PDB file of C-alpha atoms in Angstrom:
ATOM      1  CA  UNK A   1     -47.516 -34.591  -5.600  1.00 43.00           C
ATOM      2  CA  UNK A   2     -49.804 -36.576  -3.323  1.00 43.00           C
ATOM      3  CA  UNK A   3     -49.145 -39.892  -1.602  1.00 45.00           C
ATOM      4  CA  UNK A   4     -50.795 -42.801  -3.361  1.00 49.00           C
ATOM      5  CA  UNK A   5     -51.706 -44.237   0.043  1.00 36.00           C
ATOM      6  CA  UNK A   6     -54.124 -41.392   0.652  1.00 29.00           C
ATOM      7  CA  UNK A   7     -55.911 -42.067  -2.626  1.00 36.00           C
ATOM      8  CA  UNK A   8     -56.489 -45.809  -2.127  1.00 33.00           C
ATOM      9  CA  UNK A   9     -60.027 -47.069  -1.596  1.00 31.00           C
ATOM     10  CA  UNK A  10     -61.039 -49.276   1.325  1.00 30.00           C
ATOM     11  CA  UNK A  11     -61.979 -52.373  -0.680  1.00 32.00           C
ATOM     12  CA  UNK A  12     -59.908 -55.520  -0.397  1.00 33.00           C
ATOM     13  CA  UNK A  13     -56.736 -55.436  -2.457  1.00 40.00           C
ATOM     14  CA  UNK A  14     -55.708 -59.053  -1.947  1.00 41.00           C
ATOM     15  CA  UNK A  15     -52.662 -58.251   0.216  1.00 42.00           C
ATOM     16  CA  UNK A  16     -54.250 -58.137   3.668  1.00 39.00           C
ATOM     17  CA  UNK A  17     -54.090 -61.920   3.920  1.00 35.00           C
ATOM     18  CA  UNK A  18     -50.837 -63.689   4.705  1.00 32.00           C
ATOM     19  CA  UNK A  19     -51.567 -66.272   2.019  1.00 39.00           C
ATOM     20  CA  UNK A  20     -50.407 -66.176  -1.588  1.00 50.00           C
ATOM     21  CA  UNK A  21     -52.218 -67.427  -4.704  1.00 50.00           C
ATOM     22  CA  UNK A  22     -51.416 -71.044  -3.881  1.00 49.00           C
ATOM     23  CA  UNK A  23     -51.923 -70.738  -0.125  1.00 50.00           C
ATOM     24  CA  UNK A  24     -48.250 -70.136   0.642  1.00 60.00           C
ATOM     25  CA  UNK A  25     -47.026 -67.417   2.964  1.00 84.00           C
ATOM     26  CA  UNK A  26     -46.425 -64.018   1.388  1.00 88.00           C
ATOM     27  CA  UNK A  27     -42.643 -63.446   1.174  1.00 93.00           C
ATOM     28  CA  UNK A  28     -41.269 -60.407   3.039  1.00 94.00           C
ATOM     29  CA  UNK A  29     -39.743 -59.047  -0.189  1.00 96.00           C
ATOM     30  CA  UNK A  30     -43.129 -59.026  -1.903  1.00 96.00           C
ATOM     31  CA  UNK A  31     -44.867 -57.428   1.058  1.00 95.00           C
ATOM     32  CA  UNK A  32     -42.164 -54.735   1.211  1.00 96.00           C
ATOM     33  CA  UNK A  33     -42.585 -54.093  -2.523  1.00 97.00           C
ATOM     34  CA  UNK A  34     -46.354 -53.726  -2.103  1.00 96.00           C
ATOM     35  CA  UNK A  35     -45.946 -51.446   0.914  1.00 96.00           C
ATOM     36  CA  UNK A  36     -43.686 -49.222  -1.190  1.00 96.00           C
ATOM     37  CA  UNK A  37     -46.354 -49.019  -3.895  1.00 95.00           C
ATOM     38  CA  UNK A  38     -48.969 -48.014  -1.364  1.00 94.00           C
ATOM     39  CA  UNK A  39     -46.809 -45.246   0.095  1.00 92.00           C
ATOM     40  CA  UNK A  40     -45.569 -43.824  -3.224  1.00 94.00           C
ATOM     41  CA  UNK A  41     -46.156 -40.139  -3.937  1.00 91.00           C
ATOM     42  CA  UNK A  42     -47.844 -39.575  -7.291  1.00 91.00           C
ATOM     43  CA  UNK A  43     -48.999 -36.489  -9.168  1.00 90.00           C
ATOM     44  CA  UNK A  44     -52.240 -34.924  -7.836  1.00 89.00           C
ATOM     45  CA  UNK A  45     -53.945 -35.401 -11.218  1.00 89.00           C
ATOM     46  CA  UNK A  46     -53.792 -39.170 -10.694  1.00 92.00           C
ATOM     47  CA  UNK A  47     -56.491 -41.099  -8.860  1.00 93.00           C
ATOM     48  CA  UNK A  48     -55.127 -44.494  -7.782  1.00 94.00           C
ATOM     49  CA  UNK A  49     -56.834 -47.454  -6.177  1.00 94.00           C
ATOM     50  CA  UNK A  50     -56.069 -51.161  -5.740  1.00 95.00           C
ATOM     51  CA  UNK A  51     -57.936 -53.669  -7.868  1.00 95.00           C
ATOM     52  CA  UNK A  52     -58.183 -57.441  -8.031  1.00 94.00           C
ATOM     53  CA  UNK A  53     -54.916 -58.849  -9.448  1.00 93.00           C
ATOM     54  CA  UNK A  54     -54.862 -61.458 -12.211  1.00 90.00           C
ATOM     55  CA  UNK A  55     -54.665 -65.070 -11.144  1.00 85.00           C
ATOM     56  CA  UNK A  56     -52.166 -67.776 -12.172  1.00 87.00           C
ATOM     57  CA  UNK A  57     -49.606 -65.395 -13.704  1.00 90.00           C
ATOM     58  CA  UNK A  58     -47.325 -65.727 -10.677  1.00 94.00           C
ATOM     59  CA  UNK A  59     -47.458 -67.101  -7.110  1.00 94.00           C
ATOM     60  CA  UNK A  60     -47.955 -63.554  -5.808  1.00 95.00           C
ATOM     61  CA  UNK A  61     -49.584 -60.562  -7.497  1.00 95.00           C
ATOM     62  CA  UNK A  62     -50.768 -57.079  -6.608  1.00 96.00           C
ATOM     63  CA  UNK A  63     -52.613 -54.697  -8.936  1.00 96.00           C
ATOM     64  CA  UNK A  64     -53.741 -51.108  -8.995  1.00 96.00           C
ATOM     65  CA  UNK A  65     -55.535 -48.932 -11.500  1.00 96.00           C
ATOM     66  CA  UNK A  66     -55.303 -45.210 -12.070  1.00 96.00           C
ATOM     67  CA  UNK A  67     -56.908 -42.447 -14.084  1.00 95.00           C
ATOM     68  CA  UNK A  68     -55.682 -38.972 -14.970  1.00 92.00           C
ATOM     69  CA  UNK A  69     -58.545 -36.750 -13.863  1.00 83.00           C
ATOM     70  CA  UNK A  70     -59.063 -33.099 -14.716  1.00 80.00           C
ATOM     71  CA  UNK A  71     -62.368 -31.729 -13.497  1.00 78.00           C
ATOM     72  CA  UNK A  72     -64.934 -34.345 -14.475  1.00 76.00           C
ATOM     73  CA  UNK A  73     -62.861 -35.688 -17.367  1.00 77.00           C
ATOM     74  CA  UNK A  74     -60.760 -38.857 -17.346  1.00 81.00           C
ATOM     75  CA  UNK A  75     -58.002 -38.075 -19.838  1.00 87.00           C
ATOM     76  CA  UNK A  76     -56.157 -41.415 -19.662  1.00 93.00           C
ATOM     77  CA  UNK A  77     -56.325 -44.546 -17.577  1.00 95.00           C
ATOM     78  CA  UNK A  78     -54.438 -47.743 -16.948  1.00 96.00           C
ATOM     79  CA  UNK A  79     -53.631 -50.714 -14.783  1.00 97.00           C
ATOM     80  CA  UNK A  80     -50.291 -51.729 -13.234  1.00 97.00           C
ATOM     81  CA  UNK A  81     -49.655 -55.255 -11.938  1.00 97.00           C
ATOM     82  CA  UNK A  82     -46.740 -56.370  -9.770  1.00 97.00           C
ATOM     83  CA  UNK A  83     -45.880 -60.068 -10.098  1.00 96.00           C
ATOM     84  CA  UNK A  84     -43.503 -62.021  -7.857  1.00 96.00           C
ATOM     85  CA  UNK A  85     -42.102 -65.525  -8.145  1.00 95.00           C
ATOM     86  CA  UNK A  86     -39.559 -66.229  -5.372  1.00 94.00           C
ATOM     87  CA  UNK A  87     -38.090 -69.061  -7.440  1.00 93.00           C
ATOM     88  CA  UNK A  88     -37.274 -66.688 -10.280  1.00 90.00           C
ATOM     89  CA  UNK A  89     -38.452 -66.738 -13.869  1.00 87.00           C
ATOM     90  CA  UNK A  90     -36.269 -67.327 -16.927  1.00 90.00           C
ATOM     91  CA  UNK A  91     -38.233 -64.927 -19.124  1.00 92.00           C
ATOM     92  CA  UNK A  92     -38.213 -62.193 -16.506  1.00 96.00           C
ATOM     93  CA  UNK A  93     -34.540 -62.634 -15.606  1.00 94.00           C
ATOM     94  CA  UNK A  94     -35.541 -61.868 -12.020  1.00 95.00           C
ATOM     95  CA  UNK A  95     -38.144 -62.578  -9.345  1.00 96.00           C
ATOM     96  CA  UNK A  96     -40.359 -59.521  -9.944  1.00 97.00           C
ATOM     97  CA  UNK A  97     -42.190 -58.335 -13.032  1.00 97.00           C
ATOM     98  CA  UNK A  98     -44.314 -55.244 -13.741  1.00 98.00           C
ATOM     99  CA  UNK A  99     -47.101 -55.499 -16.316  1.00 97.00           C
ATOM    100  CA  UNK A 100     -49.183 -52.589 -17.561  1.00 97.00           C
ATOM    101  CA  UNK A 101     -52.009 -51.531 -19.828  1.00 96.00           C
ATOM    102  CA  UNK A 102     -52.505 -47.795 -20.429  1.00 96.00           C
ATOM    103  CA  UNK A 103     -54.722 -46.028 -22.943  1.00 91.00           C
ATOM    104  CA  UNK A 104     -56.041 -42.658 -24.026  1.00 90.00           C
ATOM    105  CA  UNK A 105     -57.982 -41.107 -26.865  1.00 84.00           C
ATOM    106  CA  UNK A 106     -56.211 -38.922 -29.423  1.00 77.00           C
ATOM    107  CA  UNK A 107     -57.025 -35.925 -31.541  1.00 71.00           C
ATOM    108  CA  UNK A 108     -57.227 -36.855 -35.262  1.00 67.00           C
ATOM    109  CA  UNK A 109     -54.107 -34.935 -36.256  1.00 68.00           C
ATOM    110  CA  UNK A 110     -52.007 -36.708 -33.640  1.00 70.00           C
ATOM    111  CA  UNK A 111     -53.520 -40.104 -34.455  1.00 67.00           C
ATOM    112  CA  UNK A 112     -52.448 -39.746 -38.088  1.00 70.00           C
ATOM    113  CA  UNK A 113     -48.753 -39.469 -37.200  1.00 74.00           C
ATOM    114  CA  UNK A 114     -47.056 -42.604 -38.631  1.00 76.00           C
ATOM    115  CA  UNK A 115     -44.385 -42.430 -35.915  1.00 83.00           C
ATOM    116  CA  UNK A 116     -46.890 -42.370 -33.065  1.00 81.00           C
ATOM    117  CA  UNK A 117     -46.360 -46.007 -31.904  1.00 86.00           C
ATOM    118  CA  UNK A 118     -42.585 -45.544 -31.732  1.00 91.00           C
ATOM    119  CA  UNK A 119     -42.993 -42.253 -29.870  1.00 88.00           C
ATOM    120  CA  UNK A 120     -45.378 -43.770 -27.319  1.00 89.00           C
ATOM    121  CA  UNK A 121     -42.988 -46.646 -26.632  1.00 93.00           C
ATOM    122  CA  UNK A 122     -40.144 -44.214 -25.985  1.00 93.00           C
ATOM    123  CA  UNK A 123     -42.397 -42.379 -23.545  1.00 92.00           C
ATOM    124  CA  UNK A 124     -42.558 -45.554 -21.450  1.00 95.00           C
ATOM    125  CA  UNK A 125     -38.833 -46.259 -21.466  1.00 95.00           C
ATOM    126  CA  UNK A 126     -38.070 -42.549 -21.177  1.00 94.00           C
ATOM    127  CA  UNK A 127     -40.238 -42.245 -18.059  1.00 95.00           C
ATOM    128  CA  UNK A 128     -38.313 -45.068 -16.413  1.00 96.00           C
ATOM    129  CA  UNK A 129     -34.936 -43.673 -17.478  1.00 95.00           C
ATOM    130  CA  UNK A 130     -35.824 -40.140 -16.349  1.00 94.00           C
ATOM    131  CA  UNK A 131     -36.411 -41.463 -12.821  1.00 94.00           C
ATOM    132  CA  UNK A 132     -33.053 -43.256 -12.848  1.00 95.00           C
ATOM    133  CA  UNK A 133     -34.673 -46.669 -12.481  1.00 96.00           C
ATOM    134  CA  UNK A 134     -32.861 -49.902 -13.218  1.00 96.00           C
ATOM    135  CA  UNK A 135     -34.848 -52.413 -15.256  1.00 97.00           C
ATOM    136  CA  UNK A 136     -34.494 -55.022 -17.980  1.00 96.00           C
ATOM    137  CA  UNK A 137     -36.300 -57.350 -20.379  1.00 95.00           C
ATOM    138  CA  UNK A 138     -38.778 -54.644 -21.420  1.00 96.00           C
ATOM    139  CA  UNK A 139     -41.229 -55.577 -24.142  1.00 95.00           C
ATOM    140  CA  UNK A 140     -44.699 -54.754 -25.319  1.00 95.00           C
ATOM    141  CA  UNK A 141     -47.044 -53.484 -27.994  1.00 95.00           C
ATOM    142  CA  UNK A 142     -48.496 -50.123 -28.982  1.00 93.00           C
ATOM    143  CA  UNK A 143     -51.891 -50.348 -30.685  1.00 89.00           C
ATOM    144  CA  UNK A 144     -53.757 -47.591 -32.494  1.00 85.00           C
ATOM    145  CA  UNK A 145     -57.467 -48.184 -33.159  1.00 82.00           C
ATOM    146  CA  UNK A 146     -60.043 -45.909 -34.785  1.00 76.00           C
ATOM    147  CA  UNK A 147     -63.830 -45.685 -34.390  1.00 77.00           C
ATOM    148  CA  UNK A 148     -66.359 -44.105 -36.767  1.00 76.00           C
ATOM    149  CA  UNK A 149     -69.958 -43.536 -35.729  1.00 79.00           C
ATOM    150  CA  UNK A 150     -73.112 -44.061 -37.821  1.00 85.00           C
ATOM    151  CA  UNK A 151     -76.873 -43.806 -37.554  1.00 79.00           C
ATOM    152  CA  UNK A 152     -78.062 -42.427 -34.241  1.00 83.00           C
ATOM    153  CA  UNK A 153     -74.403 -41.910 -33.229  1.00 81.00           C
ATOM    154  CA  UNK A 154     -73.359 -40.105 -36.413  1.00 82.00           C
ATOM    155  CA  UNK A 155     -73.068 -36.747 -34.613  1.00 83.00           C
ATOM    156  CA  UNK A 156     -70.026 -38.027 -32.746  1.00 78.00           C
ATOM    157  CA  UNK A 157     -66.576 -37.223 -34.057  1.00 77.00           C
ATOM    158  CA  UNK A 158     -64.352 -40.092 -35.204  1.00 74.00           C
ATOM    159  CA  UNK A 159     -62.166 -41.232 -32.331  1.00 76.00           C
ATOM    160  CA  UNK A 160     -58.770 -42.900 -32.164  1.00 80.00           C
ATOM    161  CA  UNK A 161     -57.443 -44.717 -29.122  1.00 86.00           C
ATOM    162  CA  UNK A 162     -53.816 -45.468 -28.324  1.00 89.00           C
ATOM    163  CA  UNK A 163     -53.110 -48.463 -26.114  1.00 93.00           C
ATOM    164  CA  UNK A 164     -49.785 -49.549 -24.621  1.00 95.00           C
ATOM    165  CA  UNK A 165     -49.360 -53.054 -23.235  1.00 96.00           C
ATOM    166  CA  UNK A 166     -45.947 -53.634 -21.730  1.00 97.00           C
ATOM    167  CA  UNK A 167     -43.953 -55.466 -19.102  1.00 97.00           C
ATOM    168  CA  UNK A 168     -40.482 -55.100 -17.646  1.00 98.00           C
ATOM    169  CA  UNK A 169     -38.329 -56.469 -14.837  1.00 97.00           C
ATOM    170  CA  UNK A 170     -37.524 -53.981 -12.050  1.00 97.00           C
ATOM    171  CA  UNK A 171     -34.013 -54.697 -10.783  1.00 96.00           C
ATOM    172  CA  UNK A 172     -33.881 -55.767  -7.169  1.00 92.00           C
ATOM    173  CA  UNK A 173     -32.132 -53.707  -4.547  1.00 88.00           C
ATOM    174  CA  UNK A 174     -31.391 -54.236  -0.869  1.00 83.00           C
ATOM    175  CA  UNK A 175     -33.141 -57.270   0.539  1.00 84.00           C
ATOM    176  CA  UNK A 176     -34.147 -58.379  -2.938  1.00 91.00           C
ATOM    177  CA  UNK A 177     -36.792 -55.605  -3.147  1.00 95.00           C
ATOM    178  CA  UNK A 178     -37.060 -53.416  -6.268  1.00 97.00           C
ATOM    179  CA  UNK A 179     -37.861 -49.706  -6.131  1.00 97.00           C
ATOM    180  CA  UNK A 180     -41.556 -50.237  -6.834  1.00 97.00           C
ATOM    181  CA  UNK A 181     -42.458 -46.741  -5.628  1.00 96.00           C
ATOM    182  CA  UNK A 182     -40.154 -45.237  -8.225  1.00 96.00           C
ATOM    183  CA  UNK A 183     -41.626 -47.424 -10.950  1.00 97.00           C
ATOM    184  CA  UNK A 184     -45.146 -46.368  -9.957  1.00 97.00           C
ATOM    185  CA  UNK A 185     -44.179 -42.699 -10.138  1.00 96.00           C
ATOM    186  CA  UNK A 186     -42.624 -43.225 -13.586  1.00 96.00           C
ATOM    187  CA  UNK A 187     -45.744 -45.092 -14.712  1.00 97.00           C
ATOM    188  CA  UNK A 188     -47.808 -42.144 -13.497  1.00 95.00           C
ATOM    189  CA  UNK A 189     -45.599 -39.834 -15.568  1.00 94.00           C
ATOM    190  CA  UNK A 190     -46.424 -41.951 -18.618  1.00 94.00           C
ATOM    191  CA  UNK A 191     -50.162 -41.738 -17.940  1.00 94.00           C
ATOM    192  CA  UNK A 192     -49.991 -37.967 -17.547  1.00 92.00           C
ATOM    193  CA  UNK A 193     -48.009 -37.640 -20.758  1.00 90.00           C
ATOM    194  CA  UNK A 194     -50.586 -39.706 -22.646  1.00 90.00           C
ATOM    195  CA  UNK A 195     -53.259 -37.435 -21.204  1.00 89.00           C
ATOM    196  CA  UNK A 196     -51.505 -34.405 -22.677  1.00 86.00           C
ATOM    197  CA  UNK A 197     -50.410 -32.890 -19.380  1.00 87.00           C
ATOM    198  CA  UNK A 198     -47.101 -31.037 -19.126  1.00 83.00           C
ATOM    199  CA  UNK A 199     -44.227 -32.720 -17.260  1.00 79.00           C
ATOM    200  CA  UNK A 200     -44.181 -32.254 -13.491  1.00 72.00           C
ATOM    201  CA  UNK A 201     -41.766 -29.642 -12.197  1.00 58.00           C
ATOM    202  CA  UNK A 202     -39.876 -27.548 -14.735  1.00 39.00           C
ATOM    203  CA  UNK A 203     -41.377 -27.959 -18.201  1.00 39.00           C
ATOM    204  CA  UNK A 204     -39.096 -29.523 -20.766  1.00 42.00           C
ATOM    205  CA  UNK A 205     -39.615 -28.066 -24.231  1.00 35.00           C
ATOM    206  CA  UNK A 206     -38.206 -31.248 -25.759  1.00 40.00           C
ATOM    207  CA  UNK A 207     -41.035 -33.350 -24.328  1.00 44.00           C
ATOM    208  CA  UNK A 208     -44.053 -33.649 -26.622  1.00 46.00           C
ATOM    209  CA  UNK A 209     -47.432 -34.420 -25.058  1.00 47.00           C
ATOM    210  CA  UNK A 210     -50.707 -35.423 -26.664  1.00 46.00           C
ATOM    211  CA  UNK A 211     -53.545 -32.893 -26.933  1.00 44.00           C
ATOM    212  CA  UNK A 212     -55.908 -33.241 -23.986  1.00 44.00           C
ATOM    213  CA  UNK A 213     -59.092 -35.191 -24.543  1.00 45.00           C
ATOM    214  CA  UNK A 214     -61.500 -37.285 -22.492  1.00 43.00           C
ATOM    215  CA  UNK A 215     -60.161 -40.829 -22.356  1.00 45.00           C
ATOM    216  CA  UNK A 216     -61.806 -44.215 -21.959  1.00 44.00           C
ATOM    217  CA  UNK A 217     -62.369 -46.078 -18.731  1.00 43.00           C
ATOM    218  CA  UNK A 218     -60.524 -49.307 -18.006  1.00 46.00           C
ATOM    219  CA  UNK A 219     -63.062 -52.115 -18.090  1.00 43.00           C
TER     220      UNK A 219
END
């Protein structure tokens, strides 16, 4: 696996300043959590770069986006956002929250599986559990959408996209800092699984992956 730090672009990621969303000083716990994200080691198939975080969701936010790349094909892509509210948040049951959107295109036979949404959700929680990560208050949606092409586009095959929107609270460790690097690696495992890649390391015959196919770009 490669360090995420080496795959980050040079554009501003919103964390170089010592000011938060409301002009307050960035807390050390948040900066340590972001530093851990930037130094995490992810699979070589993943291309990761920081992106502008959403505003007004929390006093402090950091975001990155990633794509699973094989040759010239993007097989799956997604965005991961780290939120921090030093005062805590009742819904989060903590001071940090991770929010994600991931998506990929499916082969028709896989898209027709009625259990697909349940399976995709277990891939998210399973990726976190497999890394031994402590988290809580996980929730989200799995959406399956189909496209059929007509007229000048009628030569294209019907396409189905799976999309996972989710959030969870990473439990805080020493110094009030969660293991954000571990959560990023687990999130990368989820992206690779959606892309149809085999698990990293020793293959597990019990793990089912999607057939590989070019995926959409995050807009």
